[in-house]
Amino acid sequence: MIAHGKDIKVFSGNANRRLADEICEQMGTTLGKAEVGAFSDGEVYVSLFETVRGSDVFVVQSTCNPVNNNLMELLIIIDALKRASAGRITAVIPYYGYARQDRKAKARDPITAKLVANMITAAGADRVLTMDLHASQIQGFFDIPVDNLAGNPIFVDYYGKKFGSDCENMIVVSPDVGSVSRARAFAQKLHMNLAIVDKRRQKANQCEVMNVIGDVRDKDCIIFDDMVDTGGSLCNAAQALVEVGGARSVHACASHGVLSGPAIDRINESVIQELALLDTIPAIDPNLSSKIKYLSVGPMFSDAIERIYQEISISKLFR
């Protein structure tokens, strides 16, 4: 597997060790020997137990909950590798935390997504590999190359096999106006039409009014989004499709299952029949919800890592 005179090594923090193991298994290698832990006062420490001098190193670490701890693990691992003379360091961040703080929504707001990009670069990363950034302009926050993989080919494959040719009565739904371009690209790949759930407040302190743009009556809907956090918007959109639009059934999918706060209870009580998520964030206990199904991103990330290592295009992975 030698491409340019360097060996390849994969290390991981504690955020999503199972995914890192799966990536290594797909690549036919083993995870680098290292210890990532914390002192009694909470400070993160990293110990590398093998040489990385001149190696092409990939660090797999989602910055999911606990976000700050996982981010510090990533930064300290990168710093340790840099000081150990690694040839090139790629930060593999399946889920990029702080991505929703990508602009100033009101006066005196920080742009934390840019701050995190600066920190990763300052730590010593040479490039970043991630998936479905909440805002695509975050790629421009970095002064190093960023490969932003798309998760929708995995969903296209999943729903293509699940429903086969029986998709004439199906429609893809964007849960809000801001996600239209993402949902449209997904719908085109599945050769389905697109609908939109538009929510608005008519007056302050009044409930949101949900409007469905597009004909979903007696149709099977697939809501497509980039992440599910507390689940409020997703479950309300699903309810509107059934009550306002007259949809026959509602499925949903999203790249990142943050699932914080009341999310799992909301999903269990919702009209959604199944929520498909990618395992960019560790899976929840399956006993908590029978509606949530996880699809693996391991094969896609292992393919991307091998292509980066061999210095060949990864654009094939977007199709």
GROMACS .gro file of C-alpha atoms in nm:
model
  319
    1MET     CA    1   0.000   0.000   0.000
    2ILE     CA    2   0.303   0.227  -0.044
    3ALA     CA    3   0.225   0.523  -0.269
    4HIS     CA    4   0.492   0.787  -0.219
    5GLY     CA    5   0.762   0.639   0.001
    6LYS     CA    6   0.581   0.689   0.334
    7ASP     CA    7   0.387   0.438   0.538
    8ILE     CA    8   0.030   0.507   0.646
    9LYS     CA    9  -0.085   0.517   1.008
   10VAL     CA   10  -0.429   0.576   1.159
   11PHE     CA   11  -0.478   0.705   1.514
   12SER     CA   12  -0.795   0.784   1.704
   13GLY     CA   13  -0.919   0.974   2.004
   14ASN     CA   14  -1.201   0.850   2.225
   15ALA     CA   15  -1.491   1.016   2.039
   16ASN     CA   16  -1.572   0.733   1.796
   17ARG     CA   17  -1.320   0.451   1.842
   18ARG     CA   18  -1.555   0.193   1.688
   19LEU     CA   19  -1.563   0.386   1.358
   20ALA     CA   20  -1.183   0.420   1.362
   21ASP     CA   21  -1.151   0.042   1.409
   22GLU     CA   22  -1.391  -0.018   1.119
   23ILE     CA   23  -1.195   0.218   0.893
   24CYS     CA   24  -0.874   0.033   0.975
   25GLU     CA   25  -1.044  -0.303   0.913
   26GLN     CA   26  -1.162  -0.183   0.571
   27MET     CA   27  -0.807  -0.069   0.491
   28GLY     CA   28  -0.647  -0.390   0.609
   29THR     CA   29  -0.440  -0.220   0.878
   30THR     CA   30  -0.457  -0.173   1.256
   31LEU     CA   31  -0.513   0.133   1.469
   32GLY     CA   32  -0.194   0.309   1.580
   33LYS     CA   33  -0.076   0.233   1.932
   34ALA     CA   34  -0.151   0.531   2.154
   35GLU     CA   35  -0.315   0.623   2.482
   36VAL     CA   36  -0.554   0.916   2.502
   37GLY     CA   37  -0.684   0.988   2.850
   38ALA     CA   38  -0.728   1.256   3.113
   39PHE     CA   39  -0.557   1.348   3.438
   40SER     CA   40  -0.762   1.373   3.757
   41ASP     CA   41  -0.821   1.745   3.698
   42GLY     CA   42  -0.961   1.682   3.348
   43GLU     CA   43  -0.653   1.778   3.143
   44VAL     CA   44  -0.614   1.559   2.833
   45TYR     CA   45  -0.292   1.366   2.783
   46VAL     CA   46  -0.167   1.173   2.479
   47SER     CA   47   0.108   0.910   2.459
   48LEU     CA   48   0.221   0.763   2.125
   49PHE     CA   49   0.370   0.415   2.149
   50GLU     CA   50   0.509   0.380   1.796
   51THR     CA   51   0.721   0.589   1.562
   52VAL     CA   52   0.546   0.819   1.317
   53ARG     CA   53   0.856   0.987   1.171
   54GLY     CA   54   0.788   1.058   0.805
   55SER     CA   55   0.454   0.873   0.810
   56ASP     CA   56   0.131   0.981   0.644
   57VAL     CA   57  -0.090   0.997   0.953
   58PHE     CA   58  -0.471   1.016   0.975
   59VAL     CA   59  -0.640   1.109   1.304
   60VAL     CA   60  -1.004   0.995   1.330
   61GLN     CA   61  -1.196   1.208   1.580
   62SER     CA   62  -1.550   1.347   1.564
   63THR     CA   63  -1.597   1.662   1.771
   64CYS     CA   64  -1.930   1.543   1.912
   65ASN     CA   65  -2.054   1.542   2.272
   66PRO     CA   66  -1.858   1.612   2.490
   67VAL     CA   67  -1.758   1.861   2.221
   68ASN     CA   68  -1.485   2.055   2.401
   69ASN     CA   69  -1.315   1.744   2.539
   70ASN     CA   70  -1.312   1.570   2.201
   71LEU     CA   71  -1.185   1.885   2.031
   72MET     CA   72  -0.897   1.911   2.278
   73GLU     CA   73  -0.813   1.542   2.223
   74LEU     CA   74  -0.793   1.608   1.849
   75LEU     CA   75  -0.570   1.915   1.891
   76ILE     CA   76  -0.334   1.744   2.136
   77ILE     CA   77  -0.303   1.428   1.921
   78ILE     CA   78  -0.216   1.647   1.620
   79ASP     CA   79   0.041   1.839   1.827
   80ALA     CA   80   0.197   1.513   1.952
   81LEU     CA   81   0.224   1.381   1.596
   82LYS     CA   82   0.373   1.707   1.471
   83ARG     CA   83   0.639   1.707   1.743
   84ALA     CA   84   0.712   1.341   1.662
   85SER     CA   85   0.800   1.443   1.302
   86ALA     CA   86   0.502   1.292   1.121
   87GLY     CA   87   0.533   1.349   0.746
   88ARG     CA   88   0.176   1.465   0.690
   89ILE     CA   89  -0.120   1.487   0.930
   90THR     CA   90  -0.481   1.465   0.813
   91ALA     CA   91  -0.756   1.539   1.065
   92VAL     CA   92  -1.044   1.301   0.985
   93ILE     CA   93  -1.347   1.467   1.146
   94PRO     CA   94  -1.664   1.277   1.045
   95TYR     CA   95  -1.874   1.525   1.245
   96TYR     CA   96  -1.742   1.881   1.272
   97GLY     CA   97  -1.871   2.042   1.593
   98TYR     CA   98  -1.938   2.417   1.616
   99ALA     CA   99  -2.033   2.415   1.245
  100ARG     CA  100  -2.363   2.590   1.321
  101GLN     CA  101  -2.175   2.895   1.448
  102ASP     CA  102  -2.060   2.986   1.097
  103ARG     CA  103  -2.176   3.350   1.076
  104LYS     CA  104  -2.279   3.650   1.285
  105ALA     CA  105  -2.653   3.605   1.330
  106LYS     CA  106  -2.670   3.917   1.546
  107ALA     CA  107  -2.440   4.190   1.673
  108ARG     CA  108  -2.130   4.082   1.869
  109ASP     CA  109  -2.169   3.711   1.785
  110PRO     CA  110  -1.851   3.502   1.750
  111ILE     CA  111  -1.783   3.293   1.439
  112THR     CA  112  -1.673   2.986   1.630
  113ALA     CA  113  -1.651   2.757   1.327
  114LYS     CA  114  -1.368   2.980   1.200
  115LEU     CA  115  -1.199   2.980   1.542
  116VAL     CA  116  -1.202   2.597   1.550
  117ALA     CA  117  -1.058   2.590   1.196
  118ASN     CA  118  -0.775   2.819   1.309
  119MET     CA  119  -0.703   2.595   1.609
  120ILE     CA  120  -0.686   2.278   1.400
  121THR     CA  121  -0.449   2.446   1.154
  122ALA     CA  122  -0.236   2.595   1.434
  123ALA     CA  123  -0.208   2.254   1.602
  124GLY     CA  124  -0.033   2.125   1.290
  125ALA     CA  125  -0.292   1.956   1.064
  126ASP     CA  126  -0.197   1.957   0.696
  127ARG     CA  127  -0.544   1.877   0.564
  128VAL     CA  128  -0.896   1.794   0.685
  129LEU     CA  129  -1.135   1.518   0.580
  130THR     CA  130  -1.493   1.561   0.699
  131MET     CA  131  -1.852   1.486   0.599
  132ASP     CA  132  -2.157   1.705   0.532
  133LEU     CA  133  -2.049   2.032   0.690
  134HIS     CA  134  -2.353   2.220   0.816
  135ALA     CA  135  -2.243   2.517   0.605
  136SER     CA  136  -2.026   2.449   0.300
  137GLN     CA  137  -1.847   2.785   0.333
  138ILE     CA  138  -1.664   2.644   0.638
  139GLN     CA  139  -1.424   2.488   0.386
  140GLY     CA  140  -1.307   2.844   0.319
  141PHE     CA  141  -1.237   2.903   0.689
  142PHE     CA  142  -0.931   2.677   0.659
  143ASP     CA  143  -0.598   2.771   0.500
  144ILE     CA  144  -0.532   2.402   0.433
  145PRO     CA  145  -0.711   2.160   0.194
  146VAL     CA  146  -1.053   2.037   0.312
  147ASP     CA  147  -1.232   1.738   0.160
  148ASN     CA  148  -1.603   1.753   0.250
  149LEU     CA  149  -1.754   1.412   0.173
  150ALA     CA  150  -2.125   1.384   0.097
  151GLY     CA  151  -2.331   1.130   0.289
  152ASN     CA  152  -2.619   1.124   0.042
  153PRO     CA  153  -2.471   0.844  -0.178
  154ILE     CA  154  -2.502   0.614   0.125
  155PHE     CA  155  -2.870   0.708   0.167
  156VAL     CA  156  -2.933   0.679  -0.208
  157ASP     CA  157  -2.795   0.324  -0.198
  158TYR     CA  158  -2.994   0.240   0.116
  159TYR     CA  159  -3.331   0.366  -0.009
  160GLY     CA  160  -3.268   0.229  -0.358
  161LYS     CA  161  -3.235  -0.119  -0.207
  162LYS     CA  162  -3.512  -0.067   0.051
  163PHE     CA  163  -3.782   0.049  -0.191
  164GLY     CA  164  -3.640  -0.074  -0.525
  165SER     CA  165  -3.856   0.027  -0.820
  166ASP     CA  166  -4.151   0.096  -0.590
  167CYS     CA  167  -4.075   0.467  -0.562
  168GLU     CA  168  -4.330   0.623  -0.797
  169ASN     CA  169  -4.538   0.726  -0.498
  170MET     CA  170  -4.243   0.863  -0.299
  171ILE     CA  171  -4.122   1.219  -0.253
  172VAL     CA  172  -3.821   1.380  -0.083
  173VAL     CA  173  -3.897   1.658   0.164
  174SER     CA  174  -3.677   1.941   0.287
  175PRO     CA  175  -3.764   2.012   0.654
  176ASP     CA  176  -3.708   2.386   0.606
  177VAL     CA  177  -3.629   2.639   0.334
  178GLY     CA  178  -3.259   2.653   0.431
  179SER     CA  179  -3.207   2.283   0.347
  180VAL     CA  180  -3.361   2.294   0.000
  181SER     CA  181  -3.040   2.268  -0.204
  182ARG     CA  182  -2.923   1.968  -0.001
  183ALA     CA  183  -3.259   1.791  -0.035
  184ARG     CA  184  -3.284   1.875  -0.407
  185ALA     CA  185  -2.951   1.704  -0.481
  186PHE     CA  186  -3.071   1.397  -0.289
  187ALA     CA  187  -3.405   1.392  -0.472
  188GLN     CA  188  -3.235   1.413  -0.813
  189LYS     CA  189  -3.022   1.108  -0.735
  190LEU     CA  190  -3.331   0.910  -0.634
  191HIS     CA  191  -3.531   1.046  -0.933
  192MET     CA  192  -3.801   1.174  -0.699
  193ASN     CA  193  -3.988   1.502  -0.674
  194LEU     CA  194  -3.922   1.755  -0.397
  195ALA     CA  195  -4.149   1.915  -0.137
  196ILE     CA  196  -4.068   2.173   0.131
  197VAL     CA  197  -4.200   2.234   0.481
  198ASP     CA  198  -4.212   2.608   0.541
  199LYS     CA  199  -4.253   2.720   0.901
  200ARG     CA  200  -4.312   3.075   1.016
  201ARG     CA  201  -4.434   3.274   1.314
  202GLN     CA  202  -4.712   3.515   1.221
  203LYS     CA  203  -4.663   3.716   1.543
  204ALA     CA  204  -4.433   3.708   1.843
  205ASN     CA  205  -4.524   3.448   2.107
  206GLN     CA  206  -4.754   3.265   1.865
  207CYS     CA  207  -4.707   2.906   1.756
  208GLU     CA  208  -4.533   2.835   1.428
  209VAL     CA  209  -4.756   2.787   1.127
  210MET     CA  210  -4.644   2.494   0.910
  211ASN     CA  211  -4.708   2.510   0.536
  212VAL     CA  212  -4.626   2.227   0.296
  213ILE     CA  213  -4.503   2.341  -0.044
  214GLY     CA  214  -4.565   2.062  -0.293
  215ASP     CA  215  -4.817   1.780  -0.328
  216VAL     CA  216  -4.754   1.509  -0.068
  217ARG     CA  217  -5.110   1.380  -0.036
  218ASP     CA  218  -5.117   0.998  -0.017
  219LYS     CA  219  -4.742   0.988  -0.078
  220ASP     CA  220  -4.460   0.821   0.115
  221CYS     CA  221  -4.222   1.099   0.225
  222ILE     CA  222  -3.849   1.093   0.300
  223ILE     CA  223  -3.737   1.395   0.503
  224PHE     CA  224  -3.369   1.466   0.430
  225ASP     CA  225  -3.150   1.684   0.655
  226ASP     CA  226  -2.786   1.715   0.755
  227MET     CA  227  -2.834   1.665   1.130
  228VAL     CA  228  -3.087   1.587   1.401
  229ASP     CA  229  -3.016   1.765   1.730
  230THR     CA  230  -3.314   1.796   1.965
  231GLY     CA  231  -3.549   1.659   1.697
  232GLY     CA  232  -3.805   1.939   1.727
  233SER     CA  233  -3.790   2.066   1.368
  234LEU     CA  234  -3.779   1.714   1.223
  235CYS     CA  235  -4.076   1.582   1.421
  236ASN     CA  236  -4.283   1.898   1.360
  237ALA     CA  237  -4.213   1.875   0.988
  238ALA     CA  238  -4.321   1.509   0.988
  239GLN     CA  239  -4.642   1.601   1.174
  240ALA     CA  240  -4.717   1.876   0.921
  241LEU     CA  241  -4.670   1.638   0.630
  242VAL     CA  242  -4.936   1.406   0.773
  243GLU     CA  243  -5.182   1.658   0.920
  244VAL     CA  244  -5.152   1.943   0.668
  245GLY     CA  245  -5.025   1.768   0.357
  246GLY     CA  246  -5.207   1.436   0.394
  247ALA     CA  247  -4.895   1.220   0.350
  248ARG     CA  248  -4.941   0.843   0.377
  249SER     CA  249  -4.614   0.774   0.562
  250VAL     CA  250  -4.298   0.956   0.670
  251HIS     CA  251  -3.941   0.829   0.677
  252ALA     CA  252  -3.644   1.049   0.764
  253CYS     CA  253  -3.267   1.047   0.727
  254ALA     CA  254  -2.980   1.269   0.836
  255SER     CA  255  -2.602   1.251   0.828
  256HIS     CA  256  -2.535   1.340   1.192
  257GLY     CA  257  -2.742   1.209   1.483
  258VAL     CA  258  -2.657   1.455   1.760
  259LEU     CA  259  -2.975   1.349   1.945
  260SER     CA  260  -2.943   1.580   2.245
  261GLY     CA  261  -3.202   1.661   2.512
  262PRO     CA  262  -3.551   1.525   2.436
  263ALA     CA  263  -3.463   1.407   2.084
  264ILE     CA  264  -3.510   1.032   2.136
  265ASP     CA  265  -3.845   1.071   2.316
  266ARG     CA  266  -3.968   1.305   2.043
  267ILE     CA  267  -3.868   1.061   1.768
  268ASN     CA  268  -4.031   0.768   1.948
  269GLU     CA  269  -4.357   0.963   1.986
  270SER     CA  270  -4.353   1.108   1.632
  271VAL     CA  271  -4.524   0.987   1.314
  272ILE     CA  272  -4.183   0.902   1.164
  273GLN     CA  273  -4.167   0.532   1.081
  274GLU     CA  274  -3.786   0.514   1.058
  275LEU     CA  275  -3.498   0.756   1.105
  276ALA     CA  276  -3.180   0.653   0.923
  277LEU     CA  277  -2.857   0.810   1.052
  278LEU     CA  278  -2.491   0.778   0.959
  279ASP     CA  279  -2.251   0.668   1.233
  280THR     CA  280  -2.036   0.984   1.219
  281ILE     CA  281  -2.142   1.015   1.584
  282PRO     CA  282  -2.148   0.698   1.800
  283ALA     CA  283  -2.477   0.509   1.788
  284ILE     CA  284  -2.719   0.525   2.078
  285ASP     CA  285  -2.825   0.214   2.269
  286PRO     CA  286  -3.063   0.032   2.030
  287ASN     CA  287  -3.297  -0.038   2.323
  288LEU     CA  288  -3.374   0.335   2.347
  289SER     CA  289  -3.549   0.349   2.010
  290SER     CA  290  -3.663   0.092   1.757
  291LYS     CA  291  -3.714   0.367   1.498
  292ILE     CA  292  -3.348   0.469   1.463
  293LYS     CA  293  -3.125   0.281   1.218
  294TYR     CA  294  -2.753   0.349   1.161
  295LEU     CA  295  -2.568   0.321   0.830
  296SER     CA  296  -2.188   0.291   0.824
  297VAL     CA  297  -1.957   0.558   0.684
  298GLY     CA  298  -1.651   0.335   0.742
  299PRO     CA  299  -1.620   0.215   0.380
  300MET     CA  300  -1.647   0.569   0.240
  301PHE     CA  301  -1.390   0.714   0.482
  302SER     CA  302  -1.147   0.425   0.431
  303ASP     CA  303  -1.173   0.472   0.053
  304ALA     CA  304  -1.117   0.848   0.091
  305ILE     CA  305  -0.814   0.796   0.318
  306GLU     CA  306  -0.657   0.552   0.072
  307ARG     CA  307  -0.716   0.795  -0.215
  308ILE     CA  308  -0.561   1.085  -0.022
  309TYR     CA  309  -0.264   0.865   0.066
  310GLN     CA  310  -0.218   0.757  -0.295
  311GLU     CA  311  -0.260   1.119  -0.417
  312ILE     CA  312  -0.556   1.039  -0.643
  313SER     CA  313  -0.892   1.213  -0.682
  314ILE     CA  314  -1.172   1.149  -0.434
  315SER     CA  315  -1.442   1.305  -0.655
  316LYS     CA  316  -1.563   0.953  -0.742
  317LEU     CA  317  -1.698   0.924  -0.387
  318PHE     CA  318  -1.949   1.202  -0.449
  319ARG     CA  319  -2.131   1.007  -0.721
   0.00000   0.00000   0.00000
